[in-house]
XYZ file of C-alpha atoms in Angstrom:
348
model
C 144.186 173.004 138.462
C 142.258 170.287 140.237
C 144.990 167.702 140.255
C 145.292 166.258 143.731
C 142.918 163.374 143.068
C 145.211 161.350 140.845
C 142.910 158.342 140.758
C 139.898 160.143 139.345
C 138.418 159.031 136.081
C 139.167 162.334 134.349
C 136.249 162.190 132.003
C 137.054 165.836 131.351
C 139.140 164.585 128.444
C 135.894 163.721 126.661
C 133.630 166.611 127.422
C 135.468 169.337 125.615
C 135.327 167.124 122.594
C 131.565 166.538 122.550
C 130.884 167.359 118.980
C 129.093 166.286 115.821
C 130.296 162.693 115.535
C 127.086 161.516 117.148
C 125.123 164.154 115.261
C 126.098 162.458 112.038
C 123.978 159.586 113.245
C 121.010 161.915 113.489
C 121.125 162.342 109.731
C 119.536 158.921 109.542
C 120.270 155.248 109.669
C 120.626 154.992 105.916
C 123.565 157.409 105.841
C 125.343 155.607 108.642
C 124.768 152.138 107.344
C 126.128 153.201 103.971
C 129.330 154.227 105.723
C 129.410 157.748 104.294
C 131.628 160.163 106.138
C 130.167 162.999 108.155
C 131.539 166.326 109.296
C 132.648 165.517 112.827
C 136.022 166.686 114.080
C 138.940 164.331 113.807
C 139.561 161.401 111.544
C 139.865 161.488 107.797
C 136.911 162.906 105.873
C 137.071 160.230 103.198
C 134.298 157.645 103.176
C 134.622 154.963 105.821
C 134.767 151.316 104.798
C 131.982 148.884 105.565
C 132.233 147.774 109.184
C 130.751 144.459 110.205
C 128.909 144.012 113.467
C 130.255 141.717 116.160
C 128.363 138.448 116.817
C 125.269 139.427 118.741
C 125.567 136.722 121.376
C 129.063 137.934 122.213
C 128.546 141.678 121.865
C 125.063 143.079 121.188
C 126.216 146.681 120.756
C 126.245 148.633 117.510
C 129.495 149.280 115.671
C 129.343 152.738 114.057
C 130.554 152.434 110.450
C 131.291 156.164 110.346
C 133.462 156.512 113.438
C 136.834 158.215 113.436
C 138.670 154.901 113.561
C 136.751 153.583 110.541
C 137.601 156.722 108.601
C 141.234 156.371 109.547
C 141.289 152.799 108.273
C 139.898 154.043 104.964
C 142.537 156.763 104.772
C 145.441 154.426 105.484
C 144.093 151.852 103.035
C 143.705 154.437 100.304
C 147.302 155.512 100.876
C 148.471 151.911 100.678
C 149.481 151.820 104.351
C 148.013 148.431 105.219
C 150.197 147.991 108.304
C 148.668 150.986 110.055
C 145.231 150.267 108.614
C 145.316 146.845 110.241
C 146.314 148.333 113.590
C 143.447 150.830 113.579
C 141.021 148.079 112.580
C 141.480 146.790 116.125
C 139.532 149.894 117.193
C 137.227 150.394 114.213
C 135.650 146.951 114.433
C 134.549 147.361 118.056
C 131.483 149.217 119.394
C 132.265 152.365 121.364
C 130.152 154.766 123.376
C 128.213 157.517 121.637
C 128.568 160.621 123.818
C 125.420 162.674 123.362
C 125.813 166.394 122.783
C 123.822 169.219 124.358
C 122.100 170.785 121.362
C 119.858 168.267 119.555
C 119.661 165.258 121.847
C 116.402 163.782 120.584
C 117.449 163.777 116.920
C 120.954 162.600 117.758
C 119.801 159.730 119.944
C 117.074 158.758 117.508
C 119.629 158.531 114.709
C 121.971 156.355 116.739
C 119.279 154.026 118.081
C 117.584 153.672 114.685
C 120.911 152.823 113.050
C 121.557 150.229 115.750
C 118.077 148.756 115.511
C 118.383 148.482 111.728
C 121.124 145.873 112.208
C 119.468 144.269 115.251
C 121.860 145.767 117.783
C 121.589 147.973 120.879
C 123.018 151.471 121.159
C 125.618 152.355 123.791
C 124.997 155.929 124.953
C 126.930 158.116 127.379
C 125.160 161.061 129.026
C 127.480 163.775 130.317
C 125.574 167.018 130.710
C 124.973 167.467 134.439
C 124.936 171.119 135.620
C 128.234 172.358 137.111
C 130.012 169.497 135.366
C 133.621 168.738 136.332
C 133.633 171.365 139.087
C 134.269 174.123 136.551
C 137.562 172.590 135.439
C 138.741 171.380 132.011
C 135.448 169.801 131.011
C 133.292 172.417 132.649
C 129.885 172.959 131.167
C 126.721 170.928 131.209
C 123.140 172.083 131.323
C 122.556 175.607 132.603
C 120.380 174.464 135.508
C 118.276 171.600 136.795
C 115.250 172.365 134.650
C 117.383 172.551 131.514
C 118.915 169.186 132.395
C 115.525 167.577 132.922
C 114.333 168.882 129.552
C 117.515 167.593 127.867
C 117.162 164.207 129.552
C 113.531 163.975 128.489
C 114.598 164.599 124.895
C 117.199 161.826 125.176
C 114.533 159.418 126.424
C 112.190 160.345 123.589
C 115.015 159.763 121.122
C 115.539 156.272 122.501
C 111.872 155.368 122.243
C 111.309 151.617 122.427
C 114.642 150.728 120.823
C 117.377 148.883 122.681
C 119.897 151.089 124.475
C 122.354 150.959 127.340
C 123.038 154.294 129.021
C 126.131 155.190 131.037
C 124.816 157.946 133.255
C 126.929 161.003 134.052
C 130.553 159.908 134.525
C 132.179 161.637 137.517
C 128.963 163.345 138.678
C 128.471 161.256 141.811
C 132.168 161.064 142.642
C 132.505 164.831 142.591
C 129.924 164.944 145.348
C 131.877 162.413 147.390
C 135.334 163.944 146.979
C 134.166 167.490 147.720
C 135.021 168.885 144.315
C 131.446 169.989 143.605
C 130.372 172.791 145.976
C 128.007 171.717 148.726
C 125.276 174.066 147.510
C 124.773 171.900 144.412
C 124.700 168.510 146.125
C 120.984 168.161 146.862
C 120.001 169.149 143.333
C 122.502 166.764 141.765
C 121.267 163.807 143.771
C 117.757 164.695 142.700
C 118.781 164.999 139.043
C 120.579 161.666 138.998
C 117.695 159.854 140.651
C 115.215 161.539 138.326
C 117.331 160.646 135.299
C 117.292 156.968 136.222
C 113.543 157.040 136.716
C 112.919 158.833 133.411
C 115.205 156.595 131.356
C 113.731 153.444 132.865
C 110.358 154.445 131.461
C 111.749 153.375 128.094
C 110.961 149.650 127.777
C 114.298 148.487 126.342
C 116.733 150.786 128.138
C 119.349 149.765 130.677
C 120.931 152.396 132.930
C 124.292 152.203 134.704
C 125.078 155.030 137.112
C 128.760 155.927 137.097
C 130.746 155.084 140.225
C 134.241 156.257 139.275
C 137.196 153.889 139.345
C 139.163 151.699 141.707
C 141.854 154.313 142.210
C 139.587 157.134 143.328
C 137.334 156.386 146.303
C 136.603 153.351 148.480
C 133.401 151.293 148.394
C 132.709 152.465 151.942
C 132.652 156.070 150.732
C 130.433 155.328 147.751
C 127.593 153.031 148.694
C 125.433 155.532 150.572
C 125.777 158.249 147.880
C 124.866 155.648 145.256
C 121.792 154.700 147.237
C 120.813 158.341 147.589
C 121.216 158.824 143.840
C 118.757 156.033 143.082
C 120.970 153.052 142.297
C 118.173 150.729 143.454
C 116.166 151.640 140.349
C 119.143 151.437 137.966
C 120.361 148.279 136.267
C 123.755 148.714 137.899
C 126.814 150.957 137.932
C 129.784 151.678 135.675
C 133.481 151.690 136.551
C 136.745 152.936 135.034
C 135.249 155.331 132.470
C 138.153 156.994 130.629
C 140.590 155.498 133.127
C 143.276 152.805 133.057
C 142.683 150.609 136.099
C 143.049 146.942 135.148
C 140.015 144.756 134.659
C 141.054 142.525 137.554
C 141.387 145.445 139.950
C 138.134 146.977 138.711
C 136.302 143.692 139.140
C 137.506 143.249 142.699
C 136.556 146.831 143.543
C 133.177 146.478 141.844
C 132.275 143.342 143.744
C 133.063 144.963 147.090
C 130.875 147.918 146.157
C 128.132 145.698 144.763
C 127.839 143.812 148.056
C 126.941 147.070 149.776
C 124.162 148.012 147.358
C 122.091 144.869 146.993
C 124.500 142.939 144.748
C 123.916 145.257 141.809
C 125.873 144.243 138.687
C 128.290 146.562 136.937
C 130.072 147.249 133.659
C 133.768 148.082 133.199
C 135.346 150.407 130.657
C 138.195 148.352 129.193
C 138.948 150.667 126.276
C 142.493 151.617 127.319
C 143.372 149.520 130.368
C 145.452 146.817 128.699
C 148.663 147.942 130.404
C 147.083 149.354 133.546
C 147.654 152.858 134.961
C 150.614 155.034 133.978
C 153.213 155.286 136.750
C 155.580 157.888 135.283
C 155.629 161.671 135.039
C 153.550 164.052 137.105
C 151.006 161.998 139.087
C 148.518 164.855 138.740
C 148.473 164.280 134.974
C 148.698 160.498 134.872
C 145.185 160.497 133.424
C 146.006 162.685 130.414
C 147.235 160.891 127.281
C 149.586 158.610 129.221
C 152.134 156.929 126.956
C 152.569 153.197 126.624
C 148.936 152.299 127.264
C 147.112 149.554 125.379
C 143.612 148.533 124.409
C 141.945 146.314 126.990
C 139.548 143.408 126.628
C 137.295 143.648 123.607
C 133.729 144.695 124.387
C 131.570 141.736 125.317
C 128.689 140.680 127.506
C 130.323 137.272 127.993
C 132.535 138.219 130.927
C 132.434 134.895 132.741
C 131.328 136.680 135.910
C 127.667 136.941 136.849
C 128.268 140.242 138.619
C 129.983 141.881 135.606
C 127.366 142.565 132.942
C 129.821 143.700 130.265
C 133.222 144.955 129.293
C 132.598 148.120 127.263
C 134.633 150.697 125.378
C 132.963 153.748 126.863
C 135.876 156.086 126.255
C 136.593 156.150 122.511
C 140.171 154.868 121.988
C 142.278 157.230 119.939
C 140.557 160.429 121.026
C 142.709 162.836 123.018
C 142.287 163.488 126.732
C 143.417 167.081 126.234
C 146.279 169.266 125.067
C 148.898 167.536 127.175
C 151.855 165.342 126.204
C 151.650 166.641 122.667
C 147.991 165.828 122.183
C 145.324 167.896 120.407
C 142.333 169.364 122.221
C 140.167 167.063 124.289
C 138.001 164.741 122.251
C 139.870 165.248 118.974
C 140.949 162.174 117.039
C 144.693 161.580 117.421
C 145.874 158.863 115.034
C 149.358 158.627 116.518
C 147.940 157.860 119.956
C 145.465 155.394 118.453
C 148.351 153.604 116.733
C 150.205 153.478 120.041
C 147.244 151.896 121.816
C 146.687 149.350 119.085
C 150.376 148.587 118.632
C 150.873 147.927 122.350
C 147.922 145.552 122.487
C 148.830 141.904 122.798
């Protein structure tokens, strides 16, 4: 098990769970806006309640009315459990990242972006399909080779079209080049794929791209700035930090600013989905990333961060979805209501 890098973002807890939640969006904006339940794993299959969008000036991103949290609210409400329904509403009412699957990217992305555009919002997309993903570990997979990835990425871009979207590009992919986890033989191709992905996505007129740069507990800014430059950060809108991790917003901001200074003062976004209580300090340090107990939701998603260098606080990791079958959790990516309740209940 690749466990010596205890600060890593451990996005592997998402990949195994890439599934049909986003595909439900591809069925069309009308289905999603009506709040009808789909067939994705996790959550209750009963119809989700109507979910209102956040004020656009505060948070321009689309809230999916058919997400697992929304379904869970409906289930608790139907059972008369308003206490738990109210807790899960803390998650359901916020926009979260739509992790795009490998099979029908154009239709999936088109469905999400059309649903967002229909309510005058932008889509928040996460692309996690790089070849040799996660060094062959828990979230191994990704496109079969570079050409397959380019074709997949092109389909994603076509699905976006001219609609508003923010893309978090390949969590962990760059960091696994820096920390030596990805074999050297794949490094040149990966740099080329990341740079090409930025260039292709930026052909879409209303798309922002943030290249992932790990988290404050993983690598230093000195180790990251040259790899980021090589991967094409100059053509991106910025970089992302703390995806699926628990580093505090203050620590992430300080780290991000130090890194930003080395790459032309590029702005960045921070995943605040589960960082309300910071990193977990107990148990096996090698598994501190996996369903740590006692964590809390962080700052609500917003573009009003009060810091000109921080473009947004985002919920890129979807709160309430398991990191993997550890600490009593279900398989990676599956909705886990008990953990969701713990996150919401611990939130101040």
